[in-house]
Short mmCIF file of C-alpha atoms in Angstrom, two decimals:
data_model
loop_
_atom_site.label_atom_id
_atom_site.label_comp_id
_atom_site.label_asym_id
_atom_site.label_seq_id
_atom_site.Cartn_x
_atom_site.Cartn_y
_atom_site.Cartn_z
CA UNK Q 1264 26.37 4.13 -4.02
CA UNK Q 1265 24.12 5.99 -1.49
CA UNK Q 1266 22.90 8.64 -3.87
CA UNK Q 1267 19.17 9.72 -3.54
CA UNK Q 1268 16.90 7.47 -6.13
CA UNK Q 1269 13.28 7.77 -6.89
CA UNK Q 1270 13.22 4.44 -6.80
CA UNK Q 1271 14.04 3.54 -3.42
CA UNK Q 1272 10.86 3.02 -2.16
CA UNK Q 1273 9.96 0.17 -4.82
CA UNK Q 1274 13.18 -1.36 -4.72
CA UNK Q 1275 12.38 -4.13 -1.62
CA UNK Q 1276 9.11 -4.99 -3.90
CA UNK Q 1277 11.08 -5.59 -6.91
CA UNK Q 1278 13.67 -7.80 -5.11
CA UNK Q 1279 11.16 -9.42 -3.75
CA UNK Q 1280 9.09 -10.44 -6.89
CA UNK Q 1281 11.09 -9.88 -9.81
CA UNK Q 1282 10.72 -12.01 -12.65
CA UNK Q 1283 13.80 -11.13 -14.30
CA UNK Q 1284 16.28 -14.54 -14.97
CA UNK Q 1285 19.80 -14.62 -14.18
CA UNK Q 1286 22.65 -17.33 -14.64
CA UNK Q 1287 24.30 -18.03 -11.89
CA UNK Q 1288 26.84 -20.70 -12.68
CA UNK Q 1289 24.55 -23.01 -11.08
CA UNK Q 1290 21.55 -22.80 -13.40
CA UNK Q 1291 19.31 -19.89 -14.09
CA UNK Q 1292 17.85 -18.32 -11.18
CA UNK Q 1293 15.06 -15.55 -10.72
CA UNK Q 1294 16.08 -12.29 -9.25
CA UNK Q 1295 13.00 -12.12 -7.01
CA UNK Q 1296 13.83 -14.01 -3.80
CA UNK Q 1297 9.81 -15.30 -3.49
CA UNK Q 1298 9.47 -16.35 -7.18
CA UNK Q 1299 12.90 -18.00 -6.61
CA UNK Q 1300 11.45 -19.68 -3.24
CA UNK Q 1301 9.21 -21.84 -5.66
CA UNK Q 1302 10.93 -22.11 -8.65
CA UNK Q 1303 14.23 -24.05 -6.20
CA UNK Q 1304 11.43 -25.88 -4.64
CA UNK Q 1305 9.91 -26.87 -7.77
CA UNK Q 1306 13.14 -27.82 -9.85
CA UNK Q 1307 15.33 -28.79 -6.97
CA UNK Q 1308 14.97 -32.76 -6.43
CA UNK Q 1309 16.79 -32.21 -2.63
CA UNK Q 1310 14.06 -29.69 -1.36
CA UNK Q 1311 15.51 -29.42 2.04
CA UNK Q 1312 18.60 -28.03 -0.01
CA UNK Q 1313 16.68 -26.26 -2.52
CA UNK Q 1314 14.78 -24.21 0.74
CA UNK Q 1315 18.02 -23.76 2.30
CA UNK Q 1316 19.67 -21.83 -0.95
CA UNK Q 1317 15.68 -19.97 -1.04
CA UNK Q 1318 16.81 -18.22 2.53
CA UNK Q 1319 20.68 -18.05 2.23
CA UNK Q 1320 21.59 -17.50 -1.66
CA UNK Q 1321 24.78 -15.64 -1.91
CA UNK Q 1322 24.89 -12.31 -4.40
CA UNK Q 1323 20.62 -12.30 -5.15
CA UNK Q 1324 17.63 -11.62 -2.68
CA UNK Q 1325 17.44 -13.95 -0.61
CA UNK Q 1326 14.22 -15.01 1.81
CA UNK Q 1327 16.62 -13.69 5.33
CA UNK Q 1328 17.25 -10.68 3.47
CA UNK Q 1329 13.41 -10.21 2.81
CA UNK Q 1330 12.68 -11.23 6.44
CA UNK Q 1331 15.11 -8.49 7.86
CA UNK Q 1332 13.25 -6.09 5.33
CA UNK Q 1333 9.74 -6.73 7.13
CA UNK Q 1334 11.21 -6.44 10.13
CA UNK Q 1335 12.95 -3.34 9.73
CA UNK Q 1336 9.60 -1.90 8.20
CA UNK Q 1337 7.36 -2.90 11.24
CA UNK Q 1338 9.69 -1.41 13.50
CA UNK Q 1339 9.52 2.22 11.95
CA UNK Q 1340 6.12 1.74 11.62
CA UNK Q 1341 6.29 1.18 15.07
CA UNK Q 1342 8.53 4.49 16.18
CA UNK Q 1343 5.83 6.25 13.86
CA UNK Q 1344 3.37 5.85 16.80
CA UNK Q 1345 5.46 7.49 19.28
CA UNK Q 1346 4.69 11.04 20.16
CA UNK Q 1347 3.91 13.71 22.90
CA UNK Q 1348 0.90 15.56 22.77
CA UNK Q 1349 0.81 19.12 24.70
CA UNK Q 1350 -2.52 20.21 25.79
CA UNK Q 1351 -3.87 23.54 24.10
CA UNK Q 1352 -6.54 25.92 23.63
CA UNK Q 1353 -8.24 28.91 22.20
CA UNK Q 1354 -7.66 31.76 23.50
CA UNK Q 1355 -10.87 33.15 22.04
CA UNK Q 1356 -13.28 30.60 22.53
CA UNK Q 1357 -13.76 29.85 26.04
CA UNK Q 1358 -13.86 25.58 26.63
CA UNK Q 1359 -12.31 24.73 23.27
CA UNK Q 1360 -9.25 22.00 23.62
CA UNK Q 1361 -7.19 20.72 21.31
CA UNK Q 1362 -3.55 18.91 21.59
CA UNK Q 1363 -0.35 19.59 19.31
CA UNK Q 1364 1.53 16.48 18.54
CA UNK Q 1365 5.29 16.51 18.71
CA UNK Q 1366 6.67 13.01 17.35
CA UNK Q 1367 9.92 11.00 18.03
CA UNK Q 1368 10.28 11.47 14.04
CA UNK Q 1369 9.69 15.51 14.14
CA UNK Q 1370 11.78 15.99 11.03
CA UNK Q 1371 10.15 12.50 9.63
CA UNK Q 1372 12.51 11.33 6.78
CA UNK Q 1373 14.63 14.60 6.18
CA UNK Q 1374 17.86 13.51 8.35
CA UNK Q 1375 19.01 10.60 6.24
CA UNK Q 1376 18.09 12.89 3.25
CA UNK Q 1377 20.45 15.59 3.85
CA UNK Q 1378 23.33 12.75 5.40
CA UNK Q 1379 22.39 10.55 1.97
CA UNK Q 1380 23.14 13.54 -0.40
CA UNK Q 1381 26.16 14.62 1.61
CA UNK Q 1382 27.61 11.29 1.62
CA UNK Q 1383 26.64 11.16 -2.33
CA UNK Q 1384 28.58 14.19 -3.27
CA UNK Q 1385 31.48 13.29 -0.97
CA UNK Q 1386 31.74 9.71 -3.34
CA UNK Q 1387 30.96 11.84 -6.45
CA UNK Q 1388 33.79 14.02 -5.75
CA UNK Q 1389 36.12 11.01 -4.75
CA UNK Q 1390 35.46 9.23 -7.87
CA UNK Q 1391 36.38 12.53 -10.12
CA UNK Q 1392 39.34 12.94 -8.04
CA UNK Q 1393 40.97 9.36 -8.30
CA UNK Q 1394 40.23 9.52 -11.91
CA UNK Q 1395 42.18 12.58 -12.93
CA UNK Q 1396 44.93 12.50 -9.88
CA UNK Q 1397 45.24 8.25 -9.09
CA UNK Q 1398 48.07 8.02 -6.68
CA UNK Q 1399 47.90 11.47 -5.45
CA UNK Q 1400 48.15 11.04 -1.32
CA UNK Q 1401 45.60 13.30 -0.35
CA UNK Q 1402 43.11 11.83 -3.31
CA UNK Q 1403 43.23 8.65 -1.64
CA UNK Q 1404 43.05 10.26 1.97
CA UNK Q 1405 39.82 11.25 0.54
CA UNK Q 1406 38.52 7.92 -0.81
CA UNK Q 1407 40.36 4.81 -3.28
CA UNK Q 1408 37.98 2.88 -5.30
CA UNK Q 1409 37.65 -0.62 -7.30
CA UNK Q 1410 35.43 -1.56 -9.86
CA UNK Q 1411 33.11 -4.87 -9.70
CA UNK Q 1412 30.99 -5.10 -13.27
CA UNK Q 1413 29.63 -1.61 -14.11
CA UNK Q 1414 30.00 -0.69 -10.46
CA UNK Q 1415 32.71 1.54 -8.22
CA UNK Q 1416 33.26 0.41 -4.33
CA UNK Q 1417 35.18 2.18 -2.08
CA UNK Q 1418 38.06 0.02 -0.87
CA UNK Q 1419 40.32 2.93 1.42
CA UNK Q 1420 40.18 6.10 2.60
CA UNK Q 1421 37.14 8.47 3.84
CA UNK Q 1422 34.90 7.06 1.46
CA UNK Q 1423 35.25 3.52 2.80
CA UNK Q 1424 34.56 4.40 6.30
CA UNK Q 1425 31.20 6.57 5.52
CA UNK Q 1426 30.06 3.35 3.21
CA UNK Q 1427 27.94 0.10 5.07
CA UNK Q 1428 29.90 -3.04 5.80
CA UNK Q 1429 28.90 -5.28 3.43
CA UNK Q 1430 27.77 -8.31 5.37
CA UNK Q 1431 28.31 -9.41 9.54
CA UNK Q 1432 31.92 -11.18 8.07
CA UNK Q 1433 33.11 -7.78 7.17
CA UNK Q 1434 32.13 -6.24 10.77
CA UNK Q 1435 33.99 -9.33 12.61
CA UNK Q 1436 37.24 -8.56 10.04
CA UNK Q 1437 37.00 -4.34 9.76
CA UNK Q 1438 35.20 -3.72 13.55
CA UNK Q 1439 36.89 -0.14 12.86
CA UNK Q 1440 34.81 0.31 9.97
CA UNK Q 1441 31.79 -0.58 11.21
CA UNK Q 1442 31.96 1.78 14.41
CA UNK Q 1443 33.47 4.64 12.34
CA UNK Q 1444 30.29 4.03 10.34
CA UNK Q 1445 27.69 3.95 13.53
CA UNK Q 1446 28.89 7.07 14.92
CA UNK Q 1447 29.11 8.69 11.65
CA UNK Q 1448 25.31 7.59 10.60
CA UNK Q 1449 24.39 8.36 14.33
CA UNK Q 1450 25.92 11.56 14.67
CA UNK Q 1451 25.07 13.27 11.39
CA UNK Q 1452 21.57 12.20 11.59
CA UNK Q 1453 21.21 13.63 14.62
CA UNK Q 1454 23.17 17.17 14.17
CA UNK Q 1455 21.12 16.83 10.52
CA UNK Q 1456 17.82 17.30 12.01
CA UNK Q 1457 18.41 19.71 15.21
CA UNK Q 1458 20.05 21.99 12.13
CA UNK Q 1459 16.86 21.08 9.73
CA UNK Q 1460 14.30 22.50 12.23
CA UNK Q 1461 16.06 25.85 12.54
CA UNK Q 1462 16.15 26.43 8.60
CA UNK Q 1463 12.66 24.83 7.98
CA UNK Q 1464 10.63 26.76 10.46
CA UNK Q 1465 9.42 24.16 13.00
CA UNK Q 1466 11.53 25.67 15.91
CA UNK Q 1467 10.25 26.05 19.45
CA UNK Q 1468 10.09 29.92 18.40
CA UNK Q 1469 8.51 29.19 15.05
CA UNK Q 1470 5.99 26.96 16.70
CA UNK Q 1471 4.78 29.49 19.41
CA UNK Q 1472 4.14 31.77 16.41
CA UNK Q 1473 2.00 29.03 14.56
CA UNK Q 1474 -0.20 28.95 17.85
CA UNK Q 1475 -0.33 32.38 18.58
CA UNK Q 1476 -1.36 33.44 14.99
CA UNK Q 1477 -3.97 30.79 15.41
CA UNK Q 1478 -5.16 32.52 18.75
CA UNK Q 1479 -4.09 29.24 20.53
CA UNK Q 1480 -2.54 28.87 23.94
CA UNK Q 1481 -0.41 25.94 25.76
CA UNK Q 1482 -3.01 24.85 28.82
CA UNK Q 1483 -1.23 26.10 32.12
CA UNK Q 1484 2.06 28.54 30.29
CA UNK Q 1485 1.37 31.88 29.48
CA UNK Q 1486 1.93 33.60 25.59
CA UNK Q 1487 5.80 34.33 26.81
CA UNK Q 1488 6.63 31.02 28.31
CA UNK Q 1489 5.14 29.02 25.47
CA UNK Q 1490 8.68 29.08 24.05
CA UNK Q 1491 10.47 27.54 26.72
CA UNK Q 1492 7.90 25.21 27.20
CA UNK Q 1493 7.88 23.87 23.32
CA UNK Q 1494 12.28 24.12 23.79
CA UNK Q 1495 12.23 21.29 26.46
CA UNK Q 1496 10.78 19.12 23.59
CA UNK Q 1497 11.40 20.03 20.27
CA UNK Q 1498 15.01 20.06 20.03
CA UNK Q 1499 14.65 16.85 21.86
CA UNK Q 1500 12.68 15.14 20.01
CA UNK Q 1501 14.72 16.70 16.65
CA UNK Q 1502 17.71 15.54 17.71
CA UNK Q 1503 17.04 11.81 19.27
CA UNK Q 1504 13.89 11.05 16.50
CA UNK Q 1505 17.67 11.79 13.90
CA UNK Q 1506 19.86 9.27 16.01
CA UNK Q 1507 17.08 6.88 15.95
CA UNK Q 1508 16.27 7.22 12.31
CA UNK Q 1509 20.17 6.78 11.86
CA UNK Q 1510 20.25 3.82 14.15
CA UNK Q 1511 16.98 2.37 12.50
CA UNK Q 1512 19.07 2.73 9.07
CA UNK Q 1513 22.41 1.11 10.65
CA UNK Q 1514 20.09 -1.80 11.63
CA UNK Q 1515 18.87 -2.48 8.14
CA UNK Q 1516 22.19 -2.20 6.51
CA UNK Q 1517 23.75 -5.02 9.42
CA UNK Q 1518 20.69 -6.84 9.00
CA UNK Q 1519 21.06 -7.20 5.22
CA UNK Q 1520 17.78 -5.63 4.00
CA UNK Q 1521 16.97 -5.41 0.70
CA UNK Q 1522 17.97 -2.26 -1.20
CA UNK Q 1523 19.68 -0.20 1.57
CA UNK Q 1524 18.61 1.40 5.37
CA UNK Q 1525 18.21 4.68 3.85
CA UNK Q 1526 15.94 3.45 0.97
CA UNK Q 1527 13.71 1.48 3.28
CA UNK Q 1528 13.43 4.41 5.79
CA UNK Q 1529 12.49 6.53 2.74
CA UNK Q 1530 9.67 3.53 1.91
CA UNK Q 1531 8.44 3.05 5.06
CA UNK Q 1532 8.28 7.46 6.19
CA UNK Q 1533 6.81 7.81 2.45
CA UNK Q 1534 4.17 4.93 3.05
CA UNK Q 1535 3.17 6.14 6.45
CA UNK Q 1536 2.74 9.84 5.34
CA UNK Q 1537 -0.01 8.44 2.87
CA UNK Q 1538 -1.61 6.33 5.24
CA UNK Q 1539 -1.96 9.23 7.66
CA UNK Q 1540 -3.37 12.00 5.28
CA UNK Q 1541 -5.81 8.77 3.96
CA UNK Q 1542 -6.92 8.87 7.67
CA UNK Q 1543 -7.22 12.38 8.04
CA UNK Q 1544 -9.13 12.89 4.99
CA UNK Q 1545 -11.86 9.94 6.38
CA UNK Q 1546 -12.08 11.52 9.37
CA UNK Q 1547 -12.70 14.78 8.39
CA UNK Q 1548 -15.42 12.88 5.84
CA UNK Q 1549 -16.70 10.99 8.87
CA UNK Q 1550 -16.03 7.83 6.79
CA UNK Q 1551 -13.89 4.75 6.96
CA UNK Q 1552 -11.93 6.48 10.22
CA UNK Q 1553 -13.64 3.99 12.61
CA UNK Q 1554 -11.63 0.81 10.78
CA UNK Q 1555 -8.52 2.52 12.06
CA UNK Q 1556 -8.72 3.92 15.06
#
């Protein structure tokens, strides 16, 4: 299920290079789709056929699913970059100039948060639901479920419509699912973040504050119309950076990434955070910043 996991963000590397064995009917197998790239090449007399099961292996990593993976990474890493900058400067220093970033990403990972843990206690309370009251009508509005192994799957209901189609088969057969699912990812995402920036203090208003406490002025606006120049972008960029970060997780879930869209957004945003407070840090040390920028 979609619930938050700490171990998201290590999940694509694991799939990629596990070394854990598993029989598949066909022989053992390794988990890992790269270590199982050379051990089908290596035990597989028919090596066009052993590279072909290396990229399309039904039910384990498989090389496409890594592919889709990088690609999915490079292109958040690539959304990262966009941003506006608004020209400011001291209002008690005469000369001084700075700029205040506002990125596509404003609320960075917090959207598909908040829409993972709601969709996590909606399937949590499903599950306890069906259990105690099976057949009950407006149970199974809420979600009906079959069990695979150790897991649950949603198979009807609410549940089944907020969960990814499986693979590009089930879009063709269930296109209702799939664009119930798109608008809901979109949509929360979106409503998710424009709501996060009001309760987390990064408004327009809360932003103007920031700037004035810091004796800092917007180049051109005066004190009062700092506001409503920060509200034609904020909300903006709150709202759309959510529908893309939705979108961006959609993608990854079509595309058949490893893990899930949420857990590689969670990666990637986590990653990226790092990597700019490393670059901050040499820059304020007057060190390695030249290698990056």
């Amino acid at each position: 299920s979609s619930g938050i996991n700490a171990e998201w963000p290590l999940r694509p590397g694991w799939k990629a290079f596990s070394p854990a064995t598993i029989n598949t009917g066909k022989g053992t197998e390794f988990e890992g789709a790269v270590i199982a790239l050379f051990h089908l090449l290596a035990t597989r007399t028919d090596k066009v056929r052993g590279l072909r099961e290396a990229f399309y292996r039904q039910n384990l990593p498989n090389l496409m699913n890594l592919m889709a993976t990088v690609a999915v990474f490079l292109i958040v890493i690539y959304f990262q970059g966009f941003r506006v900058d608004l020209p400011i400067k001291s209002a008690r220093y005469r000369g001084q100039y700075s700029s205040y970033p506002i990125k596509l990403f404003y609320t960075s990972n917090i959207p598909i948060i908040l829409q993972s843990a709601l969709v996590s206690n909606i399937y949590f309370l499903s599950q306890i639901l069906s259990s105690k009251f099976a057949g009950n009508v407006f149970v199974n509005l809420i979600g009906t479920w079959a069990e695979s192994g150790y897991q649950r799957y949603p198979i009807g209901g609410l549940c089944y419509y907020l969960s990814p189609p499986e693979t590009i088969g089930h879009i063709i057969t269930d296109p209702i699912h799939a664009i119930i699912y798109i608008i809901f990812m979109l949509g929360s995402c979106a409503f998710l973040s424009k709501t996060w920036i009001d309760v987390s203090g990064s408004s327009a208003k809360d932003v103007a504050r920031q700037l004035r406490d810091q004796q800092m002025l917007m180049r051109g606006h005066r004190e009062k119309s700092m506001v409503h120049e920060l509200n034609r972008y904020i909300p903006t960029a709150a709202a759309f950076g959510g529908l893309c970060i939705g979108a961006l997780s959609v993608l990854a879930d079509f595309l058949g990434a490893i893990g899930s869209g949420t857990g590689i957004l969670l990666a990637v945003t986590i990653i990226y955070q790092y990597f700019e407070i490393f670059v901050k840090e040499q820059s304020e040390m007057g060190g390695m910043s030249t290698l990056f920028f």
